[in-house]
Coordinates of N, CA and C in Angstrom, one line a residue:
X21 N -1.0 -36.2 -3.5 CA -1.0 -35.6 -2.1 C -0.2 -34.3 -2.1
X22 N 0.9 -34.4 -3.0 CA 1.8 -33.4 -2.8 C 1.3 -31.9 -3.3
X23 N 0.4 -32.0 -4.3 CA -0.5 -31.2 -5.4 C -1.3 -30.5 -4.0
X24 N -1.8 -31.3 -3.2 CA -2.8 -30.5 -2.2 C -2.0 -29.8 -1.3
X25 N -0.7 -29.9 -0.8 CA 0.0 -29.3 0.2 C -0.7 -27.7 0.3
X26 N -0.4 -27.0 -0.9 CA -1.0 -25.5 -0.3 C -2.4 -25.2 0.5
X27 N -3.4 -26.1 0.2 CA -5.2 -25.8 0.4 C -4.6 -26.7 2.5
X28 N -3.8 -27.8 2.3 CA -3.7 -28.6 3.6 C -3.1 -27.4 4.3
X29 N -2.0 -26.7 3.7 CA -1.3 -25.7 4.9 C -2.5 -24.4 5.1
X30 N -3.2 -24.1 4.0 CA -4.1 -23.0 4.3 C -5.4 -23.2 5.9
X31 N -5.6 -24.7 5.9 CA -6.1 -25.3 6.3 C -5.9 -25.5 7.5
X32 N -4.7 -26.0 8.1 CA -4.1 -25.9 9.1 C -4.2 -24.5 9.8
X33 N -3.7 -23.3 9.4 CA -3.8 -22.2 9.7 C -5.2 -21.9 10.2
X34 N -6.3 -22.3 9.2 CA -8.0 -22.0 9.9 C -8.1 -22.6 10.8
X35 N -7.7 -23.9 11.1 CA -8.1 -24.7 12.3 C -7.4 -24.3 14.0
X36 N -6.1 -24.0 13.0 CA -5.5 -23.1 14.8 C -6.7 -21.7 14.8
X37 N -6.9 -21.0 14.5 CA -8.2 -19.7 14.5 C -9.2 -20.6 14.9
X38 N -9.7 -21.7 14.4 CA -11.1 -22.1 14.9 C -11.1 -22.1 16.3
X39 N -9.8 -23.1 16.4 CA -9.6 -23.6 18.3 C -9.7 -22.7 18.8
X40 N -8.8 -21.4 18.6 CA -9.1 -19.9 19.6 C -10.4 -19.6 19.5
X41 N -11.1 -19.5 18.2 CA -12.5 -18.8 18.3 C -13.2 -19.6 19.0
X42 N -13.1 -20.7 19.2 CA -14.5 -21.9 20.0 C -13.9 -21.7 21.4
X43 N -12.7 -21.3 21.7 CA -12.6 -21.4 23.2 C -12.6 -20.0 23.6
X44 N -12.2 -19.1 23.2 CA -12.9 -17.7 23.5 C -15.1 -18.1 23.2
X45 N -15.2 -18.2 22.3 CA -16.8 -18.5 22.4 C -17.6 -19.3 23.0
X46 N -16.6 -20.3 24.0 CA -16.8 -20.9 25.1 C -16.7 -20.3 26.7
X47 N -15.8 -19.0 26.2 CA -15.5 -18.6 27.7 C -16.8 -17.5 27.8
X48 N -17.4 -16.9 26.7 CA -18.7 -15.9 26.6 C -19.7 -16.8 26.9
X49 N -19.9 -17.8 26.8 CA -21.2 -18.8 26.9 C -20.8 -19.1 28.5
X50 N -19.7 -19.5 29.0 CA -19.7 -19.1 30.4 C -20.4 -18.0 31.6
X51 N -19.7 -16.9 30.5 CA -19.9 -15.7 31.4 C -21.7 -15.8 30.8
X52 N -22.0 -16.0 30.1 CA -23.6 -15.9 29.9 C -24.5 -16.8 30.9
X53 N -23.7 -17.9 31.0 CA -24.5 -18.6 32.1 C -24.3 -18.3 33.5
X54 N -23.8 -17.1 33.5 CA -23.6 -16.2 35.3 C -24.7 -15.3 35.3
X55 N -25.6 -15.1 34.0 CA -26.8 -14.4 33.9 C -27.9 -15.2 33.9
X56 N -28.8 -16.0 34.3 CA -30.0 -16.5 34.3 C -31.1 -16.0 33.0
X57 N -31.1 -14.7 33.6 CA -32.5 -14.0 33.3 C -31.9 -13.3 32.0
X58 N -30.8 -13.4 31.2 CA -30.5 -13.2 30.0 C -30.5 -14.4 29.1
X59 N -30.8 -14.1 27.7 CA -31.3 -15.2 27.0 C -31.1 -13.8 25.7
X60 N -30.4 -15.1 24.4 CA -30.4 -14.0 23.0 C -31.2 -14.7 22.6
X61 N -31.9 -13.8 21.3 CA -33.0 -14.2 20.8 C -33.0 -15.0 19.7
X62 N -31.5 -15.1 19.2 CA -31.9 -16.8 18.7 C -30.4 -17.5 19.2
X63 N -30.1 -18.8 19.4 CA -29.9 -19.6 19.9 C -28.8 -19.4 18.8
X64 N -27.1 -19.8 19.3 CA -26.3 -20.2 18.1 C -26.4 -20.9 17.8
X65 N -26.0 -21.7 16.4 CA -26.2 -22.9 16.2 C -25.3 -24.1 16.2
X66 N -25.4 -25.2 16.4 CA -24.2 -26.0 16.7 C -23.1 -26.0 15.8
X67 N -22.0 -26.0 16.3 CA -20.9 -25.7 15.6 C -20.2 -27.3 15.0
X68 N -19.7 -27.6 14.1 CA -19.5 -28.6 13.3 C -18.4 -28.4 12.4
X69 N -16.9 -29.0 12.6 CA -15.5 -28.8 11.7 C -15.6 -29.6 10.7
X70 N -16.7 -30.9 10.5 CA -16.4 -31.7 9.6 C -15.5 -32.0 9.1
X71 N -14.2 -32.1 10.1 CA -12.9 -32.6 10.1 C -12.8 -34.2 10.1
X72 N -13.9 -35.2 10.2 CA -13.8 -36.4 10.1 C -12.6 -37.2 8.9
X73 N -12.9 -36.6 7.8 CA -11.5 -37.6 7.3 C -9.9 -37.6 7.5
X74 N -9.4 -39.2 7.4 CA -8.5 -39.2 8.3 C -7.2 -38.3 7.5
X75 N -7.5 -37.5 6.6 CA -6.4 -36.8 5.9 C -6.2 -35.6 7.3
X76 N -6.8 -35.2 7.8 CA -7.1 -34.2 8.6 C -6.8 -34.4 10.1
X77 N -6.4 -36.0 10.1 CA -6.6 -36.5 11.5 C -5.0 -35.8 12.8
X78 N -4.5 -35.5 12.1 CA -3.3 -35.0 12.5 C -3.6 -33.5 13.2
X79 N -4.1 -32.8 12.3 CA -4.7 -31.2 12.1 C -5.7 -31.2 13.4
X80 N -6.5 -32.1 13.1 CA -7.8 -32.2 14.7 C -7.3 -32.4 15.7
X81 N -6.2 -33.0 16.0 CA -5.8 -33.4 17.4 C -5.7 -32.0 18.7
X82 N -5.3 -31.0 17.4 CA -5.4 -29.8 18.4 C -6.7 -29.5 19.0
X83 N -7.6 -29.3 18.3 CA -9.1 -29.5 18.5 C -9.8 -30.2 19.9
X84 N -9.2 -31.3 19.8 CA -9.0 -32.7 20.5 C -8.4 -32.0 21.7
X85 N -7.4 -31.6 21.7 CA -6.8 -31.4 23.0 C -7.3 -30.4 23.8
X86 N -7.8 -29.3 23.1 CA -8.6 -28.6 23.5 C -9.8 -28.2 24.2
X87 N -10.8 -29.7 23.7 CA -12.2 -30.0 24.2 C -11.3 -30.3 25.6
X88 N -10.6 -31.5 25.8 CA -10.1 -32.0 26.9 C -9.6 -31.2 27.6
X89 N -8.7 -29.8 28.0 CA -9.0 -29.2 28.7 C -10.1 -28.9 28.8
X90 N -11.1 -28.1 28.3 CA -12.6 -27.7 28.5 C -13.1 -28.6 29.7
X91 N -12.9 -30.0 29.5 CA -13.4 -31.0 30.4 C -13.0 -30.7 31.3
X92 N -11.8 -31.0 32.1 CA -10.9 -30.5 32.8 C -11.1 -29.3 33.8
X93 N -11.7 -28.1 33.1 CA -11.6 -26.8 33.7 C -13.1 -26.9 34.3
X94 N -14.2 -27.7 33.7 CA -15.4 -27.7 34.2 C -15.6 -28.8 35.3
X95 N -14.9 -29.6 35.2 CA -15.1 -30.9 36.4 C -14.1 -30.2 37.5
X96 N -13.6 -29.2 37.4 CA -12.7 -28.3 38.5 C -13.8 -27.3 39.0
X97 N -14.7 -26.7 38.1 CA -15.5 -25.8 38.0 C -16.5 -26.6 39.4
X98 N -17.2 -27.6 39.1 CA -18.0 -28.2 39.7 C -17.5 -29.1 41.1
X99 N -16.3 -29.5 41.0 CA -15.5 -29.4 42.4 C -15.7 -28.6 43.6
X100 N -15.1 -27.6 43.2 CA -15.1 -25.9 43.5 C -16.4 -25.6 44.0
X101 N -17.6 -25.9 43.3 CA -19.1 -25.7 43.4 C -19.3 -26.6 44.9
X102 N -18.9 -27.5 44.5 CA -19.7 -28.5 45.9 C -18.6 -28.4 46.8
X103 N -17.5 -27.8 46.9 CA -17.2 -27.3 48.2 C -17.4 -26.1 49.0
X104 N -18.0 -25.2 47.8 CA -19.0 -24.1 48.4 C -20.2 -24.4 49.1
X105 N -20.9 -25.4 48.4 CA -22.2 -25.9 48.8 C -21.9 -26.5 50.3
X106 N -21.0 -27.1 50.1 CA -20.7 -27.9 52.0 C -20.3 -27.1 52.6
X107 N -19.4 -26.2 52.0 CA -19.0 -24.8 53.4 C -20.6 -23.9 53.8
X108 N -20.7 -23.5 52.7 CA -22.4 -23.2 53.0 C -23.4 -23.8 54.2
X109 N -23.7 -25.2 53.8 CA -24.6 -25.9 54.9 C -23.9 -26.0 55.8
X110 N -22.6 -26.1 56.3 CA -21.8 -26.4 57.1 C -22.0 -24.8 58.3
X111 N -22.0 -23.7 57.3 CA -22.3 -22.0 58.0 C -23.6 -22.3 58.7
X112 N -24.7 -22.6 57.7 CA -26.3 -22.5 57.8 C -26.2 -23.6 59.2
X113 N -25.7 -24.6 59.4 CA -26.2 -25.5 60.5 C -25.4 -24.8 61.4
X114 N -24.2 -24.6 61.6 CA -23.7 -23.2 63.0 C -24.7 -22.3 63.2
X115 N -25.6 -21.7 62.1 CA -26.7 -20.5 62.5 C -27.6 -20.8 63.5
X116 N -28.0 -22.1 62.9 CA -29.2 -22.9 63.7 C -28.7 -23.1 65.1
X117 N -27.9 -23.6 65.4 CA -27.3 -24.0 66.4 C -27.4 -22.5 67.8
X118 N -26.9 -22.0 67.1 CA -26.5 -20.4 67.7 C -27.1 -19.1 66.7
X119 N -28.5 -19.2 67.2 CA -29.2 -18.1 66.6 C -28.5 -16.9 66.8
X120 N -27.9 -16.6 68.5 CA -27.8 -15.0 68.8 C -27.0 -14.6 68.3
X121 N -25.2 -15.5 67.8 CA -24.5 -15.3 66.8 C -24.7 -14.6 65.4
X122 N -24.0 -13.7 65.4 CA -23.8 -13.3 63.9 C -23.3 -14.1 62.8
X123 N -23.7 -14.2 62.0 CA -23.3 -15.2 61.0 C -21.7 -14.5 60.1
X124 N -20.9 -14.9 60.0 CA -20.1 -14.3 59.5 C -20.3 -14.0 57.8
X125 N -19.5 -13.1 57.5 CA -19.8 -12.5 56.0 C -19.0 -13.8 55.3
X126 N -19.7 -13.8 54.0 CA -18.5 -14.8 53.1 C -18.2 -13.4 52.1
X127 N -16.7 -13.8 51.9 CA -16.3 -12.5 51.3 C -16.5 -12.6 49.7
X128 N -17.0 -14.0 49.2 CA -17.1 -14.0 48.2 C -18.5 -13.7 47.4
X129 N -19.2 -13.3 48.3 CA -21.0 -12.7 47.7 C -20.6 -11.2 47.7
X130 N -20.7 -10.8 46.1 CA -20.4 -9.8 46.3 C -21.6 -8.8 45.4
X131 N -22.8 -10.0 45.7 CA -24.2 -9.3 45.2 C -24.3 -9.9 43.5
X132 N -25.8 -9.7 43.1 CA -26.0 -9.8 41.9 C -25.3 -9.5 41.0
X133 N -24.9 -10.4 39.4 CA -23.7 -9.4 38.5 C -24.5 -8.7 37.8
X134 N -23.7 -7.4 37.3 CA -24.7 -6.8 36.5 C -25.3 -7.6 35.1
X135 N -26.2 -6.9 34.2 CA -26.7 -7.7 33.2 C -25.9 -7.0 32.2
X136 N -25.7 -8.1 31.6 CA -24.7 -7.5 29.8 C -25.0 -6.4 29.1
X137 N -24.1 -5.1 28.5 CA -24.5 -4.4 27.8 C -24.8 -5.4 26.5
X138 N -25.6 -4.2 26.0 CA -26.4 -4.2 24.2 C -25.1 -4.3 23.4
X139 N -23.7 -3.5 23.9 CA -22.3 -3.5 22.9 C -22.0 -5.3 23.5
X140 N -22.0 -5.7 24.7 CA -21.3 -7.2 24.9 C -22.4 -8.1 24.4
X141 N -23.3 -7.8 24.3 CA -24.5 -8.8 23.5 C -24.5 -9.1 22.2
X142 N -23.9 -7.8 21.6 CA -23.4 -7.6 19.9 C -22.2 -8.6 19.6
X143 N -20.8 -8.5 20.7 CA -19.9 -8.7 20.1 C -20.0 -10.5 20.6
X144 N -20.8 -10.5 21.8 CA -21.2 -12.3 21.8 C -21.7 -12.9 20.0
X145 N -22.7 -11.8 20.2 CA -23.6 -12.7 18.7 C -22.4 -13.2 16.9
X146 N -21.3 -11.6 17.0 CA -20.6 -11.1 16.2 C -19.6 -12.5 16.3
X147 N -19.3 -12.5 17.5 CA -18.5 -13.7 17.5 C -19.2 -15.4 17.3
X148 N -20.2 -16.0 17.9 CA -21.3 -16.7 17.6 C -20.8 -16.7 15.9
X149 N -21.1 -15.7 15.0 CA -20.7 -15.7 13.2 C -19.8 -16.3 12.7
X150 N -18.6 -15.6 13.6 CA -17.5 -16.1 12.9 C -17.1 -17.3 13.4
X151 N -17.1 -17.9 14.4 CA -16.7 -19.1 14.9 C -17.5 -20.3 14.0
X152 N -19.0 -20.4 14.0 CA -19.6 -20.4 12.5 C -19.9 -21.1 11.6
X153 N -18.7 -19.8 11.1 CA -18.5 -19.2 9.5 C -17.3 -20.2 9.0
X154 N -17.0 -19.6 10.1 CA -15.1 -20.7 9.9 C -15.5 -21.9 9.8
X155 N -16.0 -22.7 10.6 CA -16.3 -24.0 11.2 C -17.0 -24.6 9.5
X156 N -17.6 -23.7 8.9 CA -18.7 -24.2 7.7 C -17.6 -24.0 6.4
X157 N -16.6 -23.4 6.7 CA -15.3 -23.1 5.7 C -14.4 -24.0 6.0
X158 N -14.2 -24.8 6.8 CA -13.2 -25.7 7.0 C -13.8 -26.5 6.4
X159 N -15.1 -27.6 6.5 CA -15.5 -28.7 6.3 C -16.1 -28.2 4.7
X160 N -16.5 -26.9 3.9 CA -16.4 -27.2 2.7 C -15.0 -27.4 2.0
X161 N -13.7 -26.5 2.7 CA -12.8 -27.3 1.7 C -11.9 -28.3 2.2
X162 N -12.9 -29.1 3.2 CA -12.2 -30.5 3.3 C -12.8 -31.2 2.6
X163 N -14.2 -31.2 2.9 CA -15.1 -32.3 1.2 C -15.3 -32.0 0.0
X164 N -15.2 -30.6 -0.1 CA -15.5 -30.3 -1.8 C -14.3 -29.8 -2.3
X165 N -13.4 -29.0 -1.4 CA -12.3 -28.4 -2.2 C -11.3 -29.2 -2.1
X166 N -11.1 -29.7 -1.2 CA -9.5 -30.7 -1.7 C -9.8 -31.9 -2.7
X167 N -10.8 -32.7 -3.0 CA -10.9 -33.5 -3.8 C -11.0 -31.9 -5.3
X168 N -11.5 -30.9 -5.2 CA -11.4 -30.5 -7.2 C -9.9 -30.1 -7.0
X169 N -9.5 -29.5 -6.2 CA -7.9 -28.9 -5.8 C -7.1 -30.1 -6.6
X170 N -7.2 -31.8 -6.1 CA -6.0 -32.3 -6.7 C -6.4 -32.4 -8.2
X171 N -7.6 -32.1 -8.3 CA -8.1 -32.6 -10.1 C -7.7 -31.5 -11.1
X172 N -7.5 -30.5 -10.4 CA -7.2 -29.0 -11.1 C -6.9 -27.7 -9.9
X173 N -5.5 -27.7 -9.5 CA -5.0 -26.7 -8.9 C -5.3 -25.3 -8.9
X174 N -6.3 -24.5 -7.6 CA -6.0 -23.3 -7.9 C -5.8 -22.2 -7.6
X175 N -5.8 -21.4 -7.4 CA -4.9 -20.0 -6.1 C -5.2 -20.6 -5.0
X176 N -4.6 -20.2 -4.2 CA -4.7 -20.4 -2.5 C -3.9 -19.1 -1.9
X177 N -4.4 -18.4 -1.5 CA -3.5 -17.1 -0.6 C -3.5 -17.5 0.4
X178 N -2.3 -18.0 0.5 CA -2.4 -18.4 1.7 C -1.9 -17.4 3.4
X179 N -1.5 -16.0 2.4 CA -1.0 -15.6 3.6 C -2.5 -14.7 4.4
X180 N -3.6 -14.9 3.7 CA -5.3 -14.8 4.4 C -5.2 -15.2 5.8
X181 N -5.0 -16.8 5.2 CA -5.2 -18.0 6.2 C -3.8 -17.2 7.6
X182 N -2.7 -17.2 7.2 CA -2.0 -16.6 7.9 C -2.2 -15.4 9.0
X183 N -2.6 -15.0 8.4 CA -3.7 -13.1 8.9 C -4.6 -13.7 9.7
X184 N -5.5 -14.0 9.4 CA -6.4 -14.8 10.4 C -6.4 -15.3 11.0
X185 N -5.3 -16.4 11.7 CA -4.8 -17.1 12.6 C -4.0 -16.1 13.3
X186 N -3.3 -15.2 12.7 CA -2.6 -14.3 13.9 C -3.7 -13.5 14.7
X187 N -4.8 -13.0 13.8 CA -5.7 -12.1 14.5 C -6.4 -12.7 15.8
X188 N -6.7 -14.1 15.7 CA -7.3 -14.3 16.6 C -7.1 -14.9 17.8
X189 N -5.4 -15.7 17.6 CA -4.9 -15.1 18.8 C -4.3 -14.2 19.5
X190 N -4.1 -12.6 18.5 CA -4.1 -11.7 19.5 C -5.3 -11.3 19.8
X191 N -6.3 -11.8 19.5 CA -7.8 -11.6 20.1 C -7.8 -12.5 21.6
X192 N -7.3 -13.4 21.5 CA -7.5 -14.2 22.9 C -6.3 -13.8 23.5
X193 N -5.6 -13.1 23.7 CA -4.6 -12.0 24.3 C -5.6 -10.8 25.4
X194 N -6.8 -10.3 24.4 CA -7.1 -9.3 24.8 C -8.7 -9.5 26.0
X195 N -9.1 -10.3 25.2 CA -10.3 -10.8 26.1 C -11.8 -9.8 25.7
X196 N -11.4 -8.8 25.8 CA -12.2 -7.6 25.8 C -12.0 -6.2 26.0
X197 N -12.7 -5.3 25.6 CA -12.3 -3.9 25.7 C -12.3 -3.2 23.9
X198 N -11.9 -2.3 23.7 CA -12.0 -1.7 22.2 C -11.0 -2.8 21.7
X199 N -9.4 -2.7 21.9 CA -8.6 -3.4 21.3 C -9.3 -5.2 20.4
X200 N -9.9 -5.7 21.6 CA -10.6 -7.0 21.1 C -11.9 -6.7 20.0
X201 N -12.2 -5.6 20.1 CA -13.4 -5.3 19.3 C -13.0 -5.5 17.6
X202 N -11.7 -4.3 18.0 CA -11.1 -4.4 17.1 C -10.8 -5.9 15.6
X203 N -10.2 -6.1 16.8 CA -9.2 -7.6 16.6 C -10.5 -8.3 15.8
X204 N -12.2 -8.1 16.4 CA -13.2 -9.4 16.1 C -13.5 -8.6 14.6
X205 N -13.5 -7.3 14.2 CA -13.8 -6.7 13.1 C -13.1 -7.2 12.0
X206 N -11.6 -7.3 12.6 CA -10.6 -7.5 11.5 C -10.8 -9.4 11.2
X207 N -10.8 -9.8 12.1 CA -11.2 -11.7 11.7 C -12.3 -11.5 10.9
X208 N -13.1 -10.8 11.1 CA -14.5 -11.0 10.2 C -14.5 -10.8 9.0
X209 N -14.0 -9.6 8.7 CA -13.3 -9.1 7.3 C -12.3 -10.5 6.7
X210 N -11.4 -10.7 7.3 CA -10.5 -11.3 6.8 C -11.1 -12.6 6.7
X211 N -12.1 -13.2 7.0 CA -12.7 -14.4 6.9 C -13.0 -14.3 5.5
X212 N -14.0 -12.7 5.2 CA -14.4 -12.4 4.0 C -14.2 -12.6 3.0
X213 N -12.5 -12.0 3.1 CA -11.7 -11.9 2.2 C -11.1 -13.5 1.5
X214 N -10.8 -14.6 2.7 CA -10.6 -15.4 2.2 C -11.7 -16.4 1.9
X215 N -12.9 -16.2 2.1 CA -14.0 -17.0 1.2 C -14.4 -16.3 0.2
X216 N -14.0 -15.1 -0.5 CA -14.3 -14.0 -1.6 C -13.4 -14.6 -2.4
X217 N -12.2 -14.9 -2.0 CA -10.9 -15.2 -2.7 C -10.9 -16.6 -4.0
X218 N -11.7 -17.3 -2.5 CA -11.6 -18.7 -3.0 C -12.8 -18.8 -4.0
X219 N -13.9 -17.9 -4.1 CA -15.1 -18.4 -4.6 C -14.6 -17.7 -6.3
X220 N -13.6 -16.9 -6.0 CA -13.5 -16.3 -7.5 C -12.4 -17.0 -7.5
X221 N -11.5 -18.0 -6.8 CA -10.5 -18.8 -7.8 C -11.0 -19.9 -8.8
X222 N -12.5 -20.7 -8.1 CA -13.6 -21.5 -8.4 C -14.3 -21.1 -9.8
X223 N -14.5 -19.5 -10.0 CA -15.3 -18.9 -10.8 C -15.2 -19.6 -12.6
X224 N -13.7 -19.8 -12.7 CA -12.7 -20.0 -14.2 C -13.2 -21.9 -14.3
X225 N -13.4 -22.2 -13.2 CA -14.2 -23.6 -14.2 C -15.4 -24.0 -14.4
X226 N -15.9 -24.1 -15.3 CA -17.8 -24.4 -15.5 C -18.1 -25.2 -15.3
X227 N -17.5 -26.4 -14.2 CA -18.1 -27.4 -14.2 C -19.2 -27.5 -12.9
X228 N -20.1 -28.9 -12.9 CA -21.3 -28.6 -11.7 C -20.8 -28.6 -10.2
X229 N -19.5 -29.5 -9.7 CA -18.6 -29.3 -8.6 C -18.3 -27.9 -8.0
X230 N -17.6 -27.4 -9.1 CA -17.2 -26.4 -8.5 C -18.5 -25.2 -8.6
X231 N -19.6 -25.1 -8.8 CA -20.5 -24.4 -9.6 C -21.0 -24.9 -7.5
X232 N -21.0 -25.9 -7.2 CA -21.9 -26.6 -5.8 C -20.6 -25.8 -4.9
X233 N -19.9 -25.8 -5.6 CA -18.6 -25.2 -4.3 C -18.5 -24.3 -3.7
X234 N -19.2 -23.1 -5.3 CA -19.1 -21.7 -5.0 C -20.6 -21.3 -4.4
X235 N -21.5 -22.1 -4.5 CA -22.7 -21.8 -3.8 C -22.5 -21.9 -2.0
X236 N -21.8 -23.4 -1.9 CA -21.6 -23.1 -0.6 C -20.8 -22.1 0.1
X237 N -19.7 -21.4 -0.6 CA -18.9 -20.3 -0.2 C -20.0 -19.2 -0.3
X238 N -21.0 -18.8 -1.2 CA -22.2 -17.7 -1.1 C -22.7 -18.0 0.2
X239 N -23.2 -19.2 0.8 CA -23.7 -19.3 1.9 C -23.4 -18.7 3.4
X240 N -21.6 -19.2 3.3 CA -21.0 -18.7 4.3 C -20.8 -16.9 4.7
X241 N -20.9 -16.3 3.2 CA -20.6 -15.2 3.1 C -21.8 -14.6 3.4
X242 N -23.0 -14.8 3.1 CA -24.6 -14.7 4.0 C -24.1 -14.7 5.2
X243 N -23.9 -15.2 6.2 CA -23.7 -15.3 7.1 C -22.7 -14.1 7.8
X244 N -22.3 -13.7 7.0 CA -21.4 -12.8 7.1 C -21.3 -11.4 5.9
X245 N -22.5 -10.6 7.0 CA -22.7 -10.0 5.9 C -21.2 -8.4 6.0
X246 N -21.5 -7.7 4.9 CA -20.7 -6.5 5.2 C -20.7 -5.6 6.1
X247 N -19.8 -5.2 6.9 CA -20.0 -4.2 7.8 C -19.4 -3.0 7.5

């Protein structure tokens, strides 16, 4: 156990980055559902930590706590909803009552929102990648890389994983504007860099494991192509 401490602490560090990137990519999938008649043209695809074994069970709980606010903020969401909806019929049946009355303004219609630029479309999709990318990097080196890690130890930079975790919560600092653009360019890269890292630490053994290891690290990096 003690042999894997470095790949577990690198590990830890991705998962605090995942939780920011899934709940910032939760709050864009919000603001997308204030658009109807917007729709991307392909669908993200479900996101999956394959954090199941219980070596990891400590590490997920953040994860865990996280979903549960999510819960939280939407069953507040839908609260909020149906007391609009009753103040609403509650106005509409005063109308009826008293046609010659003016209906008073609600100050919160404040008209159609506008529709998404082509730049906030990009950096939804850009983000959609890396949330991912990560998510498909965590669960290969929870199944394939920590079991060859204890059989044969080998680089871990771990201060990647570091970099990356800072970046993206000062990405959820910013929310949006150039600075967050920024911030999503530099996670992306630096995701790069630490699935580039690990596939050439993998490179120096010939065996078929790690040969299956480094294919799935090619995959993730597909997904992430150069910019």
């Amino acid at each position: 156990m003690a042999r894997s401490v470095p790949l577990f602490v690198s590990l830890n560090h991705q998962l605090v980055a995942l939780q920011t990137l899934q709940l910032l990519h939760q709050q864009g999938e919000d603001a997308r559902a204030c658009h109807p008649h917007y729709k991307l043209d392909q669908a993200s695809p479900p996101l999956s930590t394959g954090m199941s074994g219980p070596a990891l069970h400590d590490m997920g709980q953040g994860l865990e706590a996280a979903r549960s606010s999510r819960v939280q903020e939407q069953e507040e969401g839908r609260r909020a909803a149906s007391k609009t909806s009753e103040e609403e019929e509650e106005c509409g049946s005063q109308a009826l009552s008293n046609p010659g009355e003016p209906r008073p303004k609600d100050s919160r219609q404040q008209g159609p929102a506008r529709p998404r630029t082509l730049t906030q479309i990009a950096v939804h999709s850009m983000l959609s990648r890396i949330v991912d990318s990560t998510s498909q990097l965590v669960s290969v080196e929870q199944t394939l890389l920590l079991p060859l890690f204890k059989e044969h130890p080998f680089p871990i930079h771990l201060k990647d994983s570091v970099e990356f975790r800072n970046i993206c919560s000062h990405m959820a600092l910013q929310l949006k504007g150039q600075r967050f653009d920024r911030d999503l360019h530099a996670a992306h890269q630096c995701l790069r860099t630490i699935v580039e890292k690990l596939s050439h630490s993998l490179a120096v053994f010939p065996s078929d494991l790690y040969a299956i290891a480094r294919a799935s690290l090619r995959q993730i990096l597909q997904n992430l192509p150069e910019m």
